[in-house]
PDB file of C-alpha atoms in Angstrom:
ATOM      1  CA  UNK A 177      54.801  27.902   2.998  1.00 59.00           C
ATOM      2  CA  UNK A 178      55.800  30.008   0.017  1.00 71.00           C
ATOM      3  CA  UNK A 179      53.433  29.929  -2.957  1.00 82.00           C
ATOM      4  CA  UNK A 180      54.234  31.710  -6.210  1.00 88.00           C
ATOM      5  CA  UNK A 181      51.425  32.377  -8.623  1.00 90.00           C
ATOM      6  CA  UNK A 182      53.766  32.407 -11.622  1.00 91.00           C
ATOM      7  CA  UNK A 183      54.851  28.850 -10.828  1.00 93.00           C
ATOM      8  CA  UNK A 184      51.252  27.708 -10.378  1.00 94.00           C
ATOM      9  CA  UNK A 185      50.534  29.232 -13.792  1.00 93.00           C
ATOM     10  CA  UNK A 186      53.290  27.053 -15.268  1.00 94.00           C
ATOM     11  CA  UNK A 187      51.777  23.982 -13.617  1.00 94.00           C
ATOM     12  CA  UNK A 188      48.372  24.708 -15.161  1.00 94.00           C
ATOM     13  CA  UNK A 189      49.993  25.260 -18.559  1.00 93.00           C
ATOM     14  CA  UNK A 190      51.766  21.911 -18.305  1.00 92.00           C
ATOM     15  CA  UNK A 191      48.512  20.163 -17.399  1.00 93.00           C
ATOM     16  CA  UNK A 192      46.750  21.817 -20.370  1.00 91.00           C
ATOM     17  CA  UNK A 193      49.530  20.574 -22.636  1.00 90.00           C
ATOM     18  CA  UNK A 194      49.168  17.018 -21.340  1.00 89.00           C
ATOM     19  CA  UNK A 195      45.387  17.061 -21.739  1.00 88.00           C
ATOM     20  CA  UNK A 196      45.782  18.178 -25.354  1.00 84.00           C
ATOM     21  CA  UNK A 197      48.368  15.458 -26.030  1.00 86.00           C
ATOM     22  CA  UNK A 198      46.371  12.764 -24.237  1.00 84.00           C
ATOM     23  CA  UNK A 199      42.724  13.626 -24.955  1.00 81.00           C
ATOM     24  CA  UNK A 200      41.189  10.264 -24.016  1.00 77.00           C
ATOM     25  CA  UNK A 201      39.437  10.372 -20.667  1.00 75.00           C
ATOM     26  CA  UNK A 202      41.433   7.519 -19.129  1.00 81.00           C
ATOM     27  CA  UNK A 203      44.898   8.761 -20.135  1.00 88.00           C
ATOM     28  CA  UNK A 204      45.182  11.661 -17.676  1.00 91.00           C
ATOM     29  CA  UNK A 205      43.255  11.104 -14.424  1.00 90.00           C
ATOM     30  CA  UNK A 206      43.209  13.881 -11.811  1.00 90.00           C
ATOM     31  CA  UNK A 207      43.294  12.835  -8.156  1.00 89.00           C
ATOM     32  CA  UNK A 208      41.162  15.882  -7.370  1.00 89.00           C
ATOM     33  CA  UNK A 209      39.182  17.030 -10.441  1.00 89.00           C
ATOM     34  CA  UNK A 210      38.478  20.390  -8.760  1.00 90.00           C
ATOM     35  CA  UNK A 211      42.166  21.195  -8.197  1.00 90.00           C
ATOM     36  CA  UNK A 212      42.816  23.006 -11.532  1.00 93.00           C
ATOM     37  CA  UNK A 213      39.798  25.260 -10.954  1.00 91.00           C
ATOM     38  CA  UNK A 214      40.874  26.022  -7.381  1.00 90.00           C
ATOM     39  CA  UNK A 215      44.409  26.816  -8.519  1.00 92.00           C
ATOM     40  CA  UNK A 216      43.110  29.067 -11.324  1.00 91.00           C
ATOM     41  CA  UNK A 217      40.946  30.989  -8.852  1.00 90.00           C
ATOM     42  CA  UNK A 218      43.946  31.426  -6.575  1.00 91.00           C
ATOM     43  CA  UNK A 219      46.106  32.680  -9.454  1.00 91.00           C
ATOM     44  CA  UNK A 220      43.493  35.031 -10.924  1.00 89.00           C
ATOM     45  CA  UNK A 221      41.629  36.245  -7.875  1.00 81.00           C
ATOM     46  CA  UNK A 222      41.886  37.450  -4.295  1.00 74.00           C
ATOM     47  CA  UNK A 223      41.546  33.973  -2.751  1.00 66.00           C
ATOM     48  CA  UNK A 224      43.929  33.706   0.213  1.00 71.00           C
ATOM     49  CA  UNK A 225      43.603  30.037   1.228  1.00 80.00           C
ATOM     50  CA  UNK A 226      46.333  27.988  -0.473  1.00 85.00           C
ATOM     51  CA  UNK A 227      44.973  25.801  -3.278  1.00 89.00           C
ATOM     52  CA  UNK A 228      45.342  22.010  -3.315  1.00 89.00           C
ATOM     53  CA  UNK A 229      48.307  20.379  -4.991  1.00 91.00           C
ATOM     54  CA  UNK A 230      47.983  19.362  -8.609  1.00 93.00           C
ATOM     55  CA  UNK A 231      48.168  15.557  -8.575  1.00 93.00           C
ATOM     56  CA  UNK A 232      47.280  13.173 -11.380  1.00 92.00           C
ATOM     57  CA  UNK A 233      48.050   9.840 -13.029  1.00 92.00           C
ATOM     58  CA  UNK A 234      49.269   9.723 -16.631  1.00 92.00           C
ATOM     59  CA  UNK A 235      48.896   6.280 -18.224  1.00 91.00           C
ATOM     60  CA  UNK A 236      51.937   5.831 -20.467  1.00 89.00           C
ATOM     61  CA  UNK A 237      51.870   3.226 -23.255  1.00 87.00           C
ATOM     62  CA  UNK A 238      55.058   1.199 -23.742  1.00 85.00           C
ATOM     63  CA  UNK A 239      55.552  -0.454 -27.144  1.00 80.00           C
ATOM     64  CA  UNK A 240      58.089  -3.226 -26.482  1.00 72.00           C
ATOM     65  CA  UNK A 241      56.602  -5.235 -24.907  1.00 75.00           C
ATOM     66  CA  UNK A 242      53.073  -3.854 -25.007  1.00 81.00           C
ATOM     67  CA  UNK A 243      52.214  -2.561 -21.554  1.00 83.00           C
ATOM     68  CA  UNK A 244      50.754   0.400 -19.680  1.00 87.00           C
ATOM     69  CA  UNK A 245      52.705   2.156 -16.945  1.00 90.00           C
ATOM     70  CA  UNK A 246      50.774   4.412 -14.547  1.00 91.00           C
ATOM     71  CA  UNK A 247      52.846   7.525 -13.834  1.00 93.00           C
ATOM     72  CA  UNK A 248      51.556   9.331 -10.725  1.00 93.00           C
ATOM     73  CA  UNK A 249      52.682  12.970 -10.481  1.00 94.00           C
ATOM     74  CA  UNK A 250      52.432  15.429  -7.610  1.00 93.00           C
ATOM     75  CA  UNK A 251      53.466  19.064  -8.147  1.00 94.00           C
ATOM     76  CA  UNK A 252      54.722  20.850  -5.002  1.00 92.00           C
ATOM     77  CA  UNK A 253      53.741  24.548  -4.789  1.00 91.00           C
ATOM     78  CA  UNK A 254      57.225  25.641  -5.973  1.00 94.00           C
ATOM     79  CA  UNK A 255      57.442  23.227  -8.928  1.00 93.00           C
ATOM     80  CA  UNK A 256      59.173  23.580 -11.404  1.00 93.00           C
ATOM     81  CA  UNK A 257      61.715  25.406  -9.204  1.00 94.00           C
ATOM     82  CA  UNK A 258      61.780  22.144  -7.227  1.00 94.00           C
ATOM     83  CA  UNK A 259      61.379  18.602  -8.529  1.00 94.00           C
ATOM     84  CA  UNK A 260      57.940  16.972  -8.697  1.00 94.00           C
ATOM     85  CA  UNK A 261      57.084  13.718  -6.959  1.00 93.00           C
ATOM     86  CA  UNK A 262      56.626  10.947  -9.527  1.00 94.00           C
ATOM     87  CA  UNK A 263      55.926   7.271  -8.880  1.00 93.00           C
ATOM     88  CA  UNK A 264      55.542   4.466 -11.442  1.00 92.00           C
ATOM     89  CA  UNK A 265      53.481   1.310 -11.147  1.00 88.00           C
ATOM     90  CA  UNK A 266      52.278  -1.400 -13.520  1.00 87.00           C
ATOM     91  CA  UNK A 267      50.570  -4.764 -13.196  1.00 82.00           C
ATOM     92  CA  UNK A 268      53.295  -6.087 -15.534  1.00 80.00           C
ATOM     93  CA  UNK A 269      55.992  -5.366 -12.942  1.00 81.00           C
ATOM     94  CA  UNK A 270      56.691  -7.323  -9.786  1.00 81.00           C
ATOM     95  CA  UNK A 271      57.011  -5.321  -6.571  1.00 82.00           C
ATOM     96  CA  UNK A 272      60.818  -5.641  -6.710  1.00 84.00           C
ATOM     97  CA  UNK A 273      60.960  -4.514 -10.347  1.00 85.00           C
ATOM     98  CA  UNK A 274      58.619  -1.642  -9.513  1.00 87.00           C
ATOM     99  CA  UNK A 275      60.940  -0.629  -6.693  1.00 88.00           C
ATOM    100  CA  UNK A 276      63.983  -0.860  -9.003  1.00 89.00           C
ATOM    101  CA  UNK A 277      62.501   1.284 -11.783  1.00 91.00           C
ATOM    102  CA  UNK A 278      61.347   3.938  -9.290  1.00 92.00           C
ATOM    103  CA  UNK A 279      64.830   4.127  -7.821  1.00 92.00           C
ATOM    104  CA  UNK A 280      66.262   4.646 -11.309  1.00 92.00           C
ATOM    105  CA  UNK A 281      63.585   7.262 -11.991  1.00 93.00           C
ATOM    106  CA  UNK A 282      64.703   9.222  -8.908  1.00 93.00           C
ATOM    107  CA  UNK A 283      68.251   9.201 -10.289  1.00 93.00           C
ATOM    108  CA  UNK A 284      66.998  10.429 -13.661  1.00 93.00           C
ATOM    109  CA  UNK A 285      64.971  13.228 -12.052  1.00 93.00           C
ATOM    110  CA  UNK A 286      68.171  14.412 -10.386  1.00 92.00           C
ATOM    111  CA  UNK A 287      69.700  15.048 -13.825  1.00 92.00           C
ATOM    112  CA  UNK A 288      66.928  17.462 -14.905  1.00 90.00           C
ATOM    113  CA  UNK A 289      67.384  21.221 -14.689  1.00 90.00           C
ATOM    114  CA  UNK A 290      65.352  22.981 -11.999  1.00 91.00           C
ATOM    115  CA  UNK A 291      62.977  25.501 -13.509  1.00 90.00           C
ATOM    116  CA  UNK A 292      62.212  23.271 -16.514  1.00 90.00           C
ATOM    117  CA  UNK A 293      58.971  21.311 -16.935  1.00 91.00           C
ATOM    118  CA  UNK A 294      59.624  17.653 -16.148  1.00 91.00           C
ATOM    119  CA  UNK A 295      56.593  15.618 -17.201  1.00 92.00           C
ATOM    120  CA  UNK A 296      57.383  15.004 -20.880  1.00 91.00           C
ATOM    121  CA  UNK A 297      61.088  14.156 -20.289  1.00 92.00           C
ATOM    122  CA  UNK A 298      59.909  11.583 -17.730  1.00 93.00           C
ATOM    123  CA  UNK A 299      57.335  10.174 -20.173  1.00 92.00           C
ATOM    124  CA  UNK A 300      60.086   9.720 -22.756  1.00 91.00           C
ATOM    125  CA  UNK A 301      62.341   8.094 -20.137  1.00 91.00           C
ATOM    126  CA  UNK A 302      59.544   5.676 -19.153  1.00 91.00           C
ATOM    127  CA  UNK A 303      58.921   4.711 -22.785  1.00 88.00           C
ATOM    128  CA  UNK A 304      62.621   4.047 -23.291  1.00 87.00           C
ATOM    129  CA  UNK A 305      63.339   2.223 -20.018  1.00 85.00           C
ATOM    130  CA  UNK A 306      60.209   0.531 -18.671  1.00 85.00           C
ATOM    131  CA  UNK A 307      60.301  -2.153 -21.359  1.00 80.00           C
ATOM    132  CA  UNK A 308      63.649  -3.425 -20.061  1.00 79.00           C
ATOM    133  CA  UNK A 309      62.123  -4.221 -16.690  1.00 76.00           C
ATOM    134  CA  UNK A 310      58.924  -5.673 -18.165  1.00 73.00           C
ATOM    135  CA  UNK A 311      60.940  -7.868 -20.547  1.00 60.00           C
ATOM    136  CA  UNK A 312      62.889  -9.206 -17.576  1.00 54.00           C
ATOM    137  CA  UNK A 313      59.589 -10.002 -15.908  1.00 51.00           C
ATOM    138  CA  UNK A 314      58.376 -11.979 -18.932  1.00 52.00           C
ATOM    139  CA  UNK A 315      61.713 -13.790 -19.265  1.00 51.00           C
ATOM    140  CA  UNK A 316      61.588 -14.802 -15.629  1.00 52.00           C
ATOM    141  CA  UNK A 317      58.082 -16.198 -16.062  1.00 50.00           C
ATOM    142  CA  UNK A 318      59.044 -18.133 -19.197  1.00 54.00           C
ATOM    143  CA  UNK A 319      61.915 -19.786 -17.355  1.00 52.00           C
ATOM    144  CA  UNK A 320      59.440 -21.227 -14.824  1.00 45.00           C
ATOM    145  CA  UNK A 321      56.659 -22.637 -16.993  1.00 48.00           C
ATOM    146  CA  UNK A 322      55.531 -25.211 -14.455  1.00 50.00           C
ATOM    147  CA  UNK A 323      55.330 -22.644 -11.697  1.00 53.00           C
ATOM    148  CA  UNK A 324      53.451 -20.283 -14.016  1.00 48.00           C
ATOM    149  CA  UNK A 325      50.735 -22.860 -14.636  1.00 50.00           C
ATOM    150  CA  UNK A 326      50.344 -23.418 -10.915  1.00 52.00           C
ATOM    151  CA  UNK A 327      50.139 -19.690 -10.261  1.00 51.00           C
ATOM    152  CA  UNK A 328      47.517 -19.329 -13.005  1.00 51.00           C
ATOM    153  CA  UNK A 329      45.292 -21.882 -11.295  1.00 56.00           C
ATOM    154  CA  UNK A 330      45.924 -20.500  -7.844  1.00 67.00           C
ATOM    155  CA  UNK A 331      43.288 -18.229  -6.378  1.00 78.00           C
ATOM    156  CA  UNK A 332      44.225 -14.748  -5.179  1.00 85.00           C
ATOM    157  CA  UNK A 333      42.918 -13.447  -1.870  1.00 90.00           C
ATOM    158  CA  UNK A 334      41.311 -10.003  -2.045  1.00 94.00           C
ATOM    159  CA  UNK A 335      40.145  -7.697   0.726  1.00 94.00           C
ATOM    160  CA  UNK A 336      38.482  -4.375   1.334  1.00 96.00           C
ATOM    161  CA  UNK A 337      39.289  -2.555   4.589  1.00 96.00           C
ATOM    162  CA  UNK A 338      36.969   0.168   5.917  1.00 96.00           C
ATOM    163  CA  UNK A 339      38.947   2.326   8.352  1.00 94.00           C
ATOM    164  CA  UNK A 340      37.490   4.911  10.759  1.00 92.00           C
ATOM    165  CA  UNK A 341      39.337   7.682  12.583  1.00 89.00           C
ATOM    166  CA  UNK A 342      37.990  10.353  14.934  1.00 85.00           C
ATOM    167  CA  UNK A 343      39.539  12.906  12.583  1.00 86.00           C
ATOM    168  CA  UNK A 344      42.110  13.249   9.790  1.00 87.00           C
ATOM    169  CA  UNK A 345      43.724  16.704   9.543  1.00 84.00           C
ATOM    170  CA  UNK A 346      47.503  16.430   9.727  1.00 85.00           C
ATOM    171  CA  UNK A 347      49.259  17.165   6.458  1.00 86.00           C
ATOM    172  CA  UNK A 348      51.785  14.345   6.865  1.00 85.00           C
ATOM    173  CA  UNK A 349      48.909  11.857   7.148  1.00 88.00           C
ATOM    174  CA  UNK A 350      47.110  13.385   4.165  1.00 89.00           C
ATOM    175  CA  UNK A 351      50.290  12.752   2.154  1.00 90.00           C
ATOM    176  CA  UNK A 352      50.983   9.296   3.581  1.00 91.00           C
ATOM    177  CA  UNK A 353      47.466   7.880   3.105  1.00 93.00           C
ATOM    178  CA  UNK A 354      47.315   8.081  -0.738  1.00 93.00           C
ATOM    179  CA  UNK A 355      51.050   7.545  -1.307  1.00 92.00           C
ATOM    180  CA  UNK A 356      51.032   4.254   0.601  1.00 93.00           C
ATOM    181  CA  UNK A 357      47.905   3.085  -1.241  1.00 94.00           C
ATOM    182  CA  UNK A 358      49.514   3.739  -4.634  1.00 91.00           C
ATOM    183  CA  UNK A 359      52.725   2.025  -3.549  1.00 90.00           C
ATOM    184  CA  UNK A 360      50.743  -1.137  -2.730  1.00 91.00           C
ATOM    185  CA  UNK A 361      48.463  -0.920  -5.809  1.00 91.00           C
ATOM    186  CA  UNK A 362      45.347  -0.382  -3.679  1.00 94.00           C
ATOM    187  CA  UNK A 363      42.252   1.505  -4.789  1.00 95.00           C
ATOM    188  CA  UNK A 364      39.701   3.301  -2.626  1.00 96.00           C
ATOM    189  CA  UNK A 365      39.411   6.742  -1.039  1.00 96.00           C
ATOM    190  CA  UNK A 366      40.169   8.988   1.921  1.00 94.00           C
ATOM    191  CA  UNK A 367      37.567  11.305   3.460  1.00 92.00           C
ATOM    192  CA  UNK A 368      39.515  13.808   5.603  1.00 90.00           C
ATOM    193  CA  UNK A 369      38.042  15.975   8.353  1.00 85.00           C
ATOM    194  CA  UNK A 370      35.891  14.869  11.286  1.00 83.00           C
ATOM    195  CA  UNK A 371      35.257  11.967  11.124  1.00 85.00           C
ATOM    196  CA  UNK A 372      38.013  10.636   8.912  1.00 89.00           C
ATOM    197  CA  UNK A 373      37.284   7.576   6.780  1.00 93.00           C
ATOM    198  CA  UNK A 374      39.576   5.483   4.582  1.00 96.00           C
ATOM    199  CA  UNK A 375      38.751   2.567   2.303  1.00 97.00           C
ATOM    200  CA  UNK A 376      41.418   0.433   0.623  1.00 97.00           C
ATOM    201  CA  UNK A 377      40.891  -2.629  -1.565  1.00 96.00           C
ATOM    202  CA  UNK A 378      43.170  -5.006  -3.418  1.00 93.00           C
ATOM    203  CA  UNK A 379      45.222  -8.085  -2.624  1.00 92.00           C
ATOM    204  CA  UNK A 380      44.758  -9.123   1.008  1.00 91.00           C
ATOM    205  CA  UNK A 381      48.464  -9.127   1.850  1.00 90.00           C
ATOM    206  CA  UNK A 382      48.817  -5.540   0.645  1.00 92.00           C
ATOM    207  CA  UNK A 383      45.677  -4.385   2.499  1.00 92.00           C
ATOM    208  CA  UNK A 384      47.089  -5.892   5.676  1.00 90.00           C
ATOM    209  CA  UNK A 385      50.474  -4.259   5.036  1.00 90.00           C
ATOM    210  CA  UNK A 386      48.712  -0.917   4.470  1.00 91.00           C
ATOM    211  CA  UNK A 387      46.768  -1.240   7.742  1.00 90.00           C
ATOM    212  CA  UNK A 388      49.951  -2.076   9.644  1.00 86.00           C
ATOM    213  CA  UNK A 389      52.024   0.767   8.173  1.00 86.00           C
ATOM    214  CA  UNK A 390      49.199   3.278   8.516  1.00 87.00           C
ATOM    215  CA  UNK A 391      48.762   2.763  12.254  1.00 82.00           C
ATOM    216  CA  UNK A 392      52.384   2.758  13.267  1.00 74.00           C
ATOM    217  CA  UNK A 393      54.280   4.297  14.860  1.00 67.00           C
ATOM    218  CA  UNK A 394      51.785   6.612  16.597  1.00 72.00           C
ATOM    219  CA  UNK A 395      48.311   6.948  15.031  1.00 77.00           C
ATOM    220  CA  UNK A 396      45.771   6.633  17.830  1.00 71.00           C
ATOM    221  CA  UNK A 397      41.968   6.681  17.663  1.00 78.00           C
ATOM    222  CA  UNK A 398      41.817   4.619  14.463  1.00 85.00           C
ATOM    223  CA  UNK A 399      40.043   1.314  13.863  1.00 88.00           C
ATOM    224  CA  UNK A 400      39.149  -1.070  11.047  1.00 88.00           C
ATOM    225  CA  UNK A 401      35.349  -0.955  11.306  1.00 89.00           C
ATOM    226  CA  UNK A 402      34.615  -3.544   8.630  1.00 92.00           C
ATOM    227  CA  UNK A 403      36.459  -5.964   6.388  1.00 92.00           C
ATOM    228  CA  UNK A 404      35.356  -7.791   3.251  1.00 94.00           C
ATOM    229  CA  UNK A 405      37.246 -10.768   1.793  1.00 93.00           C
ATOM    230  CA  UNK A 406      36.974 -12.734  -1.437  1.00 93.00           C
ATOM    231  CA  UNK A 407      38.908 -15.104  -3.697  1.00 92.00           C
ATOM    232  CA  UNK A 408      39.493 -14.574  -7.412  1.00 90.00           C
ATOM    233  CA  UNK A 409      40.991 -16.670 -10.206  1.00 85.00           C
ATOM    234  CA  UNK A 410      41.896 -13.932 -12.697  1.00 83.00           C
ATOM    235  CA  UNK A 411      42.118 -10.194 -13.281  1.00 81.00           C
ATOM    236  CA  UNK A 412      38.499  -9.987 -14.471  1.00 84.00           C
ATOM    237  CA  UNK A 413      37.250 -11.336 -11.161  1.00 88.00           C
ATOM    238  CA  UNK A 414      39.591  -8.967  -9.317  1.00 88.00           C
ATOM    239  CA  UNK A 415      38.233  -6.023 -11.328  1.00 87.00           C
ATOM    240  CA  UNK A 416      34.672  -7.103 -10.472  1.00 90.00           C
ATOM    241  CA  UNK A 417      35.540  -7.174  -6.772  1.00 94.00           C
ATOM    242  CA  UNK A 418      36.984  -3.672  -6.754  1.00 94.00           C
ATOM    243  CA  UNK A 419      34.420  -0.913  -6.245  1.00 95.00           C
ATOM    244  CA  UNK A 420      36.902   1.853  -7.097  1.00 93.00           C
ATOM    245  CA  UNK A 421      39.208   2.358 -10.077  1.00 89.00           C
ATOM    246  CA  UNK A 422      41.788   4.533  -8.294  1.00 91.00           C
ATOM    247  CA  UNK A 423      42.622   5.959  -4.874  1.00 93.00           C
ATOM    248  CA  UNK A 424      41.242   9.451  -4.418  1.00 91.00           C
ATOM    249  CA  UNK A 425      40.870  12.076  -1.704  1.00 89.00           C
ATOM    250  CA  UNK A 426      37.286  13.230  -1.297  1.00 87.00           C
ATOM    251  CA  UNK A 427      36.816  16.979  -0.898  1.00 81.00           C
ATOM    252  CA  UNK A 428      33.163  17.474  -0.101  1.00 74.00           C
ATOM    253  CA  UNK A 429      32.266  20.949   1.094  1.00 61.00           C
ATOM    254  CA  UNK A 430      32.672  21.333   4.839  1.00 58.00           C
ATOM    255  CA  UNK A 431      29.873  22.546   7.079  1.00 52.00           C
ATOM    256  CA  UNK A 432      30.214  26.201   8.048  1.00 47.00           C
ATOM    257  CA  UNK A 433      33.089  28.512   7.081  1.00 44.00           C
ATOM    258  CA  UNK A 434      35.889  26.707   8.805  1.00 43.00           C
ATOM    259  CA  UNK A 435      38.076  26.234   5.739  1.00 44.00           C
ATOM    260  CA  UNK A 436      40.963  23.970   6.699  1.00 45.00           C
ATOM    261  CA  UNK A 437      40.933  24.639  10.449  1.00 46.00           C
ATOM    262  CA  UNK A 438      41.086  21.567  12.641  1.00 49.00           C
ATOM    263  CA  UNK A 439      37.370  21.545  13.410  1.00 51.00           C
ATOM    264  CA  UNK A 440      35.701  21.114  10.043  1.00 56.00           C
ATOM    265  CA  UNK A 441      33.101  18.414   9.378  1.00 63.00           C
ATOM    266  CA  UNK A 442      32.603  16.941   5.923  1.00 72.00           C
ATOM    267  CA  UNK A 443      29.161  16.887   4.317  1.00 77.00           C
ATOM    268  CA  UNK A 444      28.004  13.371   5.189  1.00 82.00           C
ATOM    269  CA  UNK A 445      25.027  13.688   2.856  1.00 85.00           C
ATOM    270  CA  UNK A 446      27.426  14.081  -0.045  1.00 88.00           C
ATOM    271  CA  UNK A 447      29.445  11.188   1.329  1.00 89.00           C
ATOM    272  CA  UNK A 448      26.343   8.981   1.282  1.00 91.00           C
ATOM    273  CA  UNK A 449      25.754   9.938  -2.357  1.00 92.00           C
ATOM    274  CA  UNK A 450      29.335   8.929  -3.133  1.00 92.00           C
ATOM    275  CA  UNK A 451      28.884   5.553  -1.425  1.00 94.00           C
ATOM    276  CA  UNK A 452      25.682   4.928  -3.388  1.00 94.00           C
ATOM    277  CA  UNK A 453      27.458   5.732  -6.655  1.00 93.00           C
ATOM    278  CA  UNK A 454      29.983   3.009  -5.810  1.00 93.00           C
ATOM    279  CA  UNK A 455      27.358   0.511  -4.571  1.00 93.00           C
ATOM    280  CA  UNK A 456      28.555   0.466  -0.978  1.00 94.00           C
ATOM    281  CA  UNK A 457      26.049   2.696   0.849  1.00 92.00           C
ATOM    282  CA  UNK A 458      25.518  -0.171   3.312  1.00 91.00           C
ATOM    283  CA  UNK A 459      28.686   1.103   5.007  1.00 92.00           C
ATOM    284  CA  UNK A 460      27.013   4.345   6.131  1.00 91.00           C
ATOM    285  CA  UNK A 461      24.980   2.602   8.834  1.00 90.00           C
ATOM    286  CA  UNK A 462      28.000   0.494   9.842  1.00 89.00           C
ATOM    287  CA  UNK A 463      30.061   3.653  10.376  1.00 87.00           C
ATOM    288  CA  UNK A 464      27.422   5.882  11.951  1.00 83.00           C
ATOM    289  CA  UNK A 465      24.715   3.534  13.260  1.00 78.00           C
ATOM    290  CA  UNK A 466      21.915   5.336  11.378  1.00 71.00           C
ATOM    291  CA  UNK A 467      20.416   5.374   7.912  1.00 66.00           C
ATOM    292  CA  UNK A 468      21.785   8.335   5.992  1.00 50.00           C
ATOM    293  CA  UNK A 469      20.009  11.040   4.038  1.00 57.00           C
ATOM    294  CA  UNK A 470      21.419  12.576   0.878  1.00 56.00           C
ATOM    295  CA  UNK A 471      22.172  16.300   0.762  1.00 54.00           C
ATOM    296  CA  UNK A 472      19.564  18.485  -0.968  1.00 55.00           C
ATOM    297  CA  UNK A 473      20.259  19.001  -4.671  1.00 53.00           C
TER     298      UNK A 473
END
């Protein structure tokens, strides 16, 4: 895979620009907070291992009507000589409307000149176009007042799936796992390596869809070790159920000097610390059958 340091430099410059324009901590959220540092070391130093992709979510405010659209961006190694991957989602959009606006976004991306930075033109496009879809959503709800009242009183089923695999190494899976979670508005994490662990949480129907799509057509040696279910009446109760605010890939330091070879083991002590931070360390014994110990500080 070709990697050009001058293009990675442009990616870092674009991220710096976004961070200066959106200084609040929740406006630009990196999937992997260590990625910019790893990319900088690759650009400036003798590091030979390819750095991780720069992936982040930019929360774009739309004025009419008032709404927030999460704009997930993934920069391929040759961006901006090739187009980035960008996906939009918002709680104010139905799944069909979300699908429609993302299809239109793909068409818009095709009009941009290769070699030019894309993020800000897309932000402007979102601010100008997302409101049309959100307004349609509101209009549709207003036309069904009786149904709206019933839906308000109806409880929503929530779930959290804890998924265990003997290992997770393949690049296509490492791309599919977070992309599918974002598509279905699920939060959680993926711990690649040996063993491989995935957690997804959100509406039950989307967790079940995720589990189905993840396994097929040919992922063997994977199981749902544990499942948690609950009912909620509103978004506050849903937020209380969720243990995670986003879907992220964990990159704890591997044991030994294996790098990204297909035999590396993640630091399970660090993983236990992560579970404790998110109040779910009970899962360690469910996964491994023993009480865990944190890594030395």
